[in-house]
Amino acid sequence: DDNATVFYASARWRFAERWSANFAYNRFDEEGGTTIEDSFNFDGEIYPTGADLDSELKLDAYILDIAYAFGKGRNYEWGAGLGLHSFVFEAGLKARLFAGDEEVTLSDSTDSILAPVPNARIYADYAIDARNAIRFNAGWLSASYEDYDGSLVYASVRYDHSFGGKFGVGIGAQYTDVDLEHDPGGRSREEYQVELLGVMAYASYRF
């Protein structure tokens, strides 16, 4: 069984007619459970066949980019951005098995900071009227750093509603794909592959 949550916060500063600076924080947290069918090595610990396994993957991304609007009209805008980001990555495993009437627990965790690494994204905004807009955003974040190799890709569609002032609300859907491999050398190698499609709700404030 898997359970995943994503938290996202962002801010944009438009410092010229077509240029903007964007900062985003993205928190990805997935928990899962299964029974081990084939023994494996995680961070030097052997997890045996038949054990009940709980896993957790946490990924914090701090993203900065500069975007340029290639197309801009009265009710639309589309463009692209390039930037740098850092990942704070943590993975943990906990296995339980029984030897007779005695329960044996194995647990381990690993964490790393991956920085700085590049990112790229595209976006498109369309204003239906003065208070309602549809927004599309998709991007790629590299996770290749030292003995890590991989990426995080995402795409989202959102519907924004403004109350006529600075406050607004929105709903949408986002797809996230995490593909990461850790190869520190020797016999140990870890792979993390997670796909998530979910809905979102949010609030916005315009300065």
mmCIF file of C-alpha atoms in Angstrom:
data_model
loop_
_atom_site.group_PDB
_atom_site.id
_atom_site.type_symbol
_atom_site.label_atom_id
_atom_site.label_comp_id
_atom_site.label_asym_id
_atom_site.label_seq_id
_atom_site.Cartn_x
_atom_site.Cartn_y
_atom_site.Cartn_z
ATOM 1 C CA ASP A 1 0.000 0.000 0.000
ATOM 2 C CA ASP A 2 1.264 3.476 -0.894
ATOM 3 C CA ASN A 3 0.404 6.926 0.405
ATOM 4 C CA ALA A 4 1.900 10.079 -1.134
ATOM 5 C CA THR A 5 1.517 13.783 -0.367
ATOM 6 C CA VAL A 6 2.949 16.849 -2.082
ATOM 7 C CA PHE A 7 3.223 20.381 -0.671
ATOM 8 C CA TYR A 8 4.012 23.268 -3.003
ATOM 9 C CA ALA A 9 4.600 26.987 -2.456
ATOM 10 C CA SER A 10 5.825 29.545 -4.975
ATOM 11 C CA ALA A 11 6.478 33.253 -5.474
ATOM 12 C CA ARG A 12 7.048 35.288 -8.627
ATOM 13 C CA TRP A 13 8.642 38.725 -9.109
ATOM 14 C CA ARG A 14 8.081 40.317 -12.507
ATOM 15 C CA PHE A 15 11.000 42.738 -12.821
ATOM 16 C CA ALA A 16 10.420 43.597 -16.504
ATOM 17 C CA GLU A 17 7.558 43.327 -18.996
ATOM 18 C CA ARG A 18 8.628 39.850 -20.217
ATOM 19 C CA TRP A 19 11.067 38.760 -17.497
ATOM 20 C CA SER A 20 10.321 37.234 -14.093
ATOM 21 C CA ALA A 21 12.218 35.629 -11.225
ATOM 22 C CA ASN A 22 10.513 32.603 -9.688
ATOM 23 C CA PHE A 23 11.103 30.731 -6.433
ATOM 24 C CA ALA A 24 9.343 27.495 -5.494
ATOM 25 C CA TYR A 25 9.473 24.995 -2.646
ATOM 26 C CA ASN A 26 8.246 21.472 -3.349
ATOM 27 C CA ARG A 27 7.879 18.762 -0.698
ATOM 28 C CA PHE A 28 7.314 15.173 -1.852
ATOM 29 C CA ASP A 29 6.602 12.489 0.762
ATOM 30 C CA GLU A 30 5.650 8.889 -0.011
ATOM 31 C CA GLU A 31 5.101 5.975 2.374
ATOM 32 C CA GLY A 32 4.562 2.378 1.342
ATOM 33 C CA GLY A 33 4.391 -1.153 2.631
ATOM 34 C CA THR A 34 4.919 -4.603 1.147
ATOM 35 C CA THR A 35 6.312 -8.087 1.808
ATOM 36 C CA ILE A 36 9.846 -8.712 0.555
ATOM 37 C CA GLU A 37 9.886 -11.363 -2.201
ATOM 38 C CA ASP A 38 13.645 -11.299 -2.885
ATOM 39 C CA SER A 39 16.305 -10.288 -0.382
ATOM 40 C CA PHE A 40 18.254 -7.112 -1.124
ATOM 41 C CA ASN A 41 20.968 -4.826 0.226
ATOM 42 C CA PHE A 42 20.112 -1.273 1.307
ATOM 43 C CA ASP A 43 22.936 0.957 2.526
ATOM 44 C CA GLY A 44 24.921 -2.092 3.701
ATOM 45 C CA GLU A 45 21.989 -3.840 5.462
ATOM 46 C CA ILE A 46 20.548 -7.126 4.111
ATOM 47 C CA TYR A 47 16.733 -7.279 4.080
ATOM 48 C CA PRO A 48 15.601 -10.934 3.899
ATOM 49 C CA THR A 49 12.828 -12.591 1.925
ATOM 50 C CA GLY A 50 9.476 -12.788 3.741
ATOM 51 C CA ALA A 51 9.922 -9.740 5.960
ATOM 52 C CA ASP A 52 7.214 -7.064 6.161
ATOM 53 C CA LEU A 53 8.699 -3.859 4.776
ATOM 54 C CA ASP A 54 7.724 -0.231 5.382
ATOM 55 C CA SER A 55 9.407 2.435 3.271
ATOM 56 C CA GLU A 56 9.463 6.227 3.203
ATOM 57 C CA LEU A 57 10.848 8.629 0.623
ATOM 58 C CA LYS A 58 11.110 12.371 1.297
ATOM 59 C CA LEU A 59 12.288 14.914 -1.227
ATOM 60 C CA ASP A 60 12.516 18.663 -0.612
ATOM 61 C CA ALA A 61 13.251 20.846 -3.644
ATOM 62 C CA TYR A 62 14.264 24.521 -3.435
ATOM 63 C CA ILE A 63 13.890 25.906 -6.957
ATOM 64 C CA LEU A 64 14.979 29.217 -8.471
ATOM 65 C CA ASP A 65 14.604 30.172 -12.137
ATOM 66 C CA ILE A 66 14.502 33.144 -14.494
ATOM 67 C CA ALA A 67 11.657 33.005 -17.016
ATOM 68 C CA TYR A 68 11.039 34.868 -20.248
ATOM 69 C CA ALA A 69 7.633 35.341 -21.915
ATOM 70 C CA PHE A 70 8.098 34.531 -25.606
ATOM 71 C CA GLY A 71 4.428 35.229 -26.314
ATOM 72 C CA LYS A 72 2.336 37.847 -24.559
ATOM 73 C CA GLY A 73 -1.077 39.303 -25.393
ATOM 74 C CA ARG A 74 -4.091 40.889 -23.732
ATOM 75 C CA ASN A 75 -5.328 37.628 -22.213
ATOM 76 C CA TYR A 76 -2.496 35.124 -22.653
ATOM 77 C CA GLU A 77 1.187 34.542 -21.966
ATOM 78 C CA TRP A 78 3.563 31.663 -22.618
ATOM 79 C CA GLY A 79 7.252 31.236 -21.970
ATOM 80 C CA ALA A 80 10.089 29.202 -20.511
ATOM 81 C CA GLY A 81 12.513 29.361 -17.625
ATOM 82 C CA LEU A 82 15.972 28.106 -16.675
ATOM 83 C CA GLY A 83 17.494 27.941 -13.227
ATOM 84 C CA LEU A 84 19.158 26.055 -10.404
ATOM 85 C CA HIS A 85 17.806 24.103 -7.482
ATOM 86 C CA SER A 86 18.831 21.930 -4.566
ATOM 87 C CA PHE A 87 17.346 18.655 -3.324
ATOM 88 C CA VAL A 88 17.298 17.454 0.281
ATOM 89 C CA PHE A 89 16.742 13.734 -0.085
ATOM 90 C CA GLU A 90 15.888 11.156 2.605
ATOM 91 C CA ALA A 91 14.949 7.493 2.253
ATOM 92 C CA GLY A 92 14.189 5.040 5.039
ATOM 93 C CA LEU A 93 13.312 1.362 5.373
ATOM 94 C CA LYS A 94 11.962 -0.658 8.277
ATOM 95 C CA ALA A 95 11.549 -4.429 8.055
ATOM 96 C CA ARG A 96 9.903 -6.802 10.532
ATOM 97 C CA LEU A 97 10.217 -10.569 10.588
ATOM 98 C CA PHE A 98 9.670 -13.347 13.142
ATOM 99 C CA ALA A 99 12.218 -15.875 14.368
ATOM 100 C CA GLY A 100 9.998 -18.298 16.269
ATOM 101 C CA ASP A 101 7.943 -16.143 18.642
ATOM 102 C CA GLU A 102 10.464 -13.305 18.595
ATOM 103 C CA GLU A 103 10.051 -10.277 16.346
ATOM 104 C CA VAL A 104 13.219 -8.921 14.728
ATOM 105 C CA THR A 105 13.313 -5.364 13.368
ATOM 106 C CA LEU A 106 15.761 -3.978 10.833
ATOM 107 C CA SER A 107 15.821 -0.269 9.989
ATOM 108 C CA ASP A 108 18.070 2.099 8.107
ATOM 109 C CA SER A 109 17.955 5.495 6.454
ATOM 110 C CA THR A 110 20.048 7.592 4.121
ATOM 111 C CA ASP A 111 19.997 11.305 3.369
ATOM 112 C CA SER A 112 21.858 13.636 1.025
ATOM 113 C CA ILE A 113 21.871 17.186 -0.248
ATOM 114 C CA LEU A 114 22.104 17.525 -4.035
ATOM 115 C CA ALA A 115 23.080 21.054 -5.074
ATOM 116 C CA PRO A 116 23.321 22.996 -7.262
ATOM 117 C CA VAL A 117 21.743 21.235 -10.229
ATOM 118 C CA PRO A 118 19.908 22.673 -13.272
ATOM 119 C CA ASN A 119 16.200 22.851 -14.059
ATOM 120 C CA ALA A 120 14.023 23.937 -16.987
ATOM 121 C CA ARG A 121 10.308 24.550 -17.427
ATOM 122 C CA ILE A 122 7.642 25.845 -19.789
ATOM 123 C CA TYR A 123 4.410 27.599 -18.905
ATOM 124 C CA ALA A 124 1.259 29.006 -20.490
ATOM 125 C CA ASP A 125 -1.451 31.200 -18.960
ATOM 126 C CA TYR A 126 -4.830 32.044 -20.489
ATOM 127 C CA ALA A 127 -7.256 34.511 -18.881
ATOM 128 C CA ILE A 128 -10.879 33.595 -19.490
ATOM 129 C CA ASP A 129 -11.980 36.931 -18.046
ATOM 130 C CA ALA A 130 -10.817 39.402 -15.390
ATOM 131 C CA ARG A 131 -11.282 36.893 -12.554
ATOM 132 C CA ASN A 132 -10.698 33.438 -14.060
ATOM 133 C CA ALA A 133 -7.654 31.887 -15.706
ATOM 134 C CA ILE A 134 -6.268 28.522 -16.795
ATOM 135 C CA ARG A 135 -2.570 27.841 -16.202
ATOM 136 C CA PHE A 136 -0.276 25.100 -17.495
ATOM 137 C CA ASN A 137 3.186 24.399 -16.107
ATOM 138 C CA ALA A 138 5.669 21.588 -16.851
ATOM 139 C CA GLY A 139 9.277 21.132 -15.917
ATOM 140 C CA TRP A 140 12.360 18.991 -15.467
ATOM 141 C CA LEU A 141 14.652 19.010 -12.430
ATOM 142 C CA SER A 142 17.975 17.238 -12.635
ATOM 143 C CA ALA A 143 18.982 14.957 -9.754
ATOM 144 C CA SER A 144 22.388 13.993 -11.165
ATOM 145 C CA TYR A 145 25.035 14.945 -8.631
ATOM 146 C CA GLU A 146 28.124 13.017 -7.497
ATOM 147 C CA ASP A 147 26.994 9.369 -7.042
ATOM 148 C CA TYR A 148 23.305 10.159 -7.727
ATOM 149 C CA ASP A 149 21.751 10.064 -11.201
ATOM 150 C CA GLY A 150 18.182 10.826 -12.212
ATOM 151 C CA SER A 151 15.523 13.494 -12.468
ATOM 152 C CA LEU A 152 12.111 14.713 -11.372
ATOM 153 C CA VAL A 153 9.591 15.753 -14.032
ATOM 154 C CA TYR A 154 6.182 17.292 -13.457
ATOM 155 C CA ALA A 155 3.219 18.768 -15.302
ATOM 156 C CA SER A 156 0.201 20.574 -13.911
ATOM 157 C CA VAL A 157 -3.019 22.209 -15.078
ATOM 158 C CA ARG A 158 -4.718 24.717 -12.786
ATOM 159 C CA TYR A 159 -7.858 26.822 -12.701
ATOM 160 C CA ASP A 160 -7.489 30.162 -10.872
ATOM 161 C CA HIS A 161 -10.259 32.365 -9.542
ATOM 162 C CA SER A 162 -9.634 35.866 -8.209
ATOM 163 C CA PHE A 163 -12.037 37.528 -5.794
ATOM 164 C CA GLY A 164 -11.425 40.860 -7.486
ATOM 165 C CA GLY A 165 -8.634 42.026 -5.224
ATOM 166 C CA LYS A 166 -5.359 40.480 -4.149
ATOM 167 C CA PHE A 167 -6.736 37.146 -2.935
ATOM 168 C CA GLY A 168 -7.609 34.122 -5.027
ATOM 169 C CA VAL A 169 -8.124 30.350 -4.918
ATOM 170 C CA GLY A 170 -7.575 27.547 -7.361
ATOM 171 C CA ILE A 171 -7.874 23.851 -8.099
ATOM 172 C CA GLY A 172 -5.928 21.621 -10.450
ATOM 173 C CA ALA A 173 -4.168 18.346 -11.143
ATOM 174 C CA GLN A 174 -0.470 17.494 -11.167
ATOM 175 C CA TYR A 175 1.605 14.580 -12.438
ATOM 176 C CA THR A 176 4.996 13.932 -10.810
ATOM 177 C CA ASP A 177 7.602 11.334 -11.791
ATOM 178 C CA VAL A 178 10.695 10.717 -9.653
ATOM 179 C CA ASP A 179 13.419 8.506 -11.132
ATOM 180 C CA LEU A 180 16.593 8.363 -9.051
ATOM 181 C CA GLU A 181 19.540 5.990 -8.775
ATOM 182 C CA HIS A 182 22.236 6.006 -6.105
ATOM 183 C CA ASP A 183 25.435 4.116 -6.876
ATOM 184 C CA PRO A 184 28.075 4.715 -4.181
ATOM 185 C CA GLY A 185 30.236 1.905 -5.556
ATOM 186 C CA GLY A 186 30.775 -1.666 -4.467
ATOM 187 C CA ARG A 187 27.780 -4.001 -4.415
ATOM 188 C CA SER A 188 25.271 -1.502 -3.083
ATOM 189 C CA ARG A 189 22.998 0.342 -5.527
ATOM 190 C CA GLU A 190 19.624 1.946 -4.795
ATOM 191 C CA GLU A 191 16.864 2.863 -7.238
ATOM 192 C CA TYR A 192 13.813 5.008 -6.506
ATOM 193 C CA GLN A 193 10.948 5.214 -8.994
ATOM 194 C CA VAL A 194 7.735 6.974 -8.040
ATOM 195 C CA GLU A 195 4.810 8.211 -10.156
ATOM 196 C CA LEU A 196 2.055 10.339 -8.683
ATOM 197 C CA LEU A 197 -1.086 11.817 -10.224
ATOM 198 C CA GLY A 198 -3.268 13.819 -7.892
ATOM 199 C CA VAL A 199 -5.494 16.839 -7.406
ATOM 200 C CA MET A 200 -4.551 20.084 -5.689
ATOM 201 C CA ALA A 201 -6.252 23.032 -4.021
ATOM 202 C CA TYR A 202 -4.493 26.269 -3.150
ATOM 203 C CA ALA A 203 -4.774 29.941 -2.250
ATOM 204 C CA SER A 204 -2.941 32.860 -3.852
ATOM 205 C CA TYR A 205 -2.059 36.453 -2.934
ATOM 206 C CA ARG A 206 -0.907 39.169 -5.339
ATOM 207 C CA PHE A 207 1.352 41.936 -4.093
#
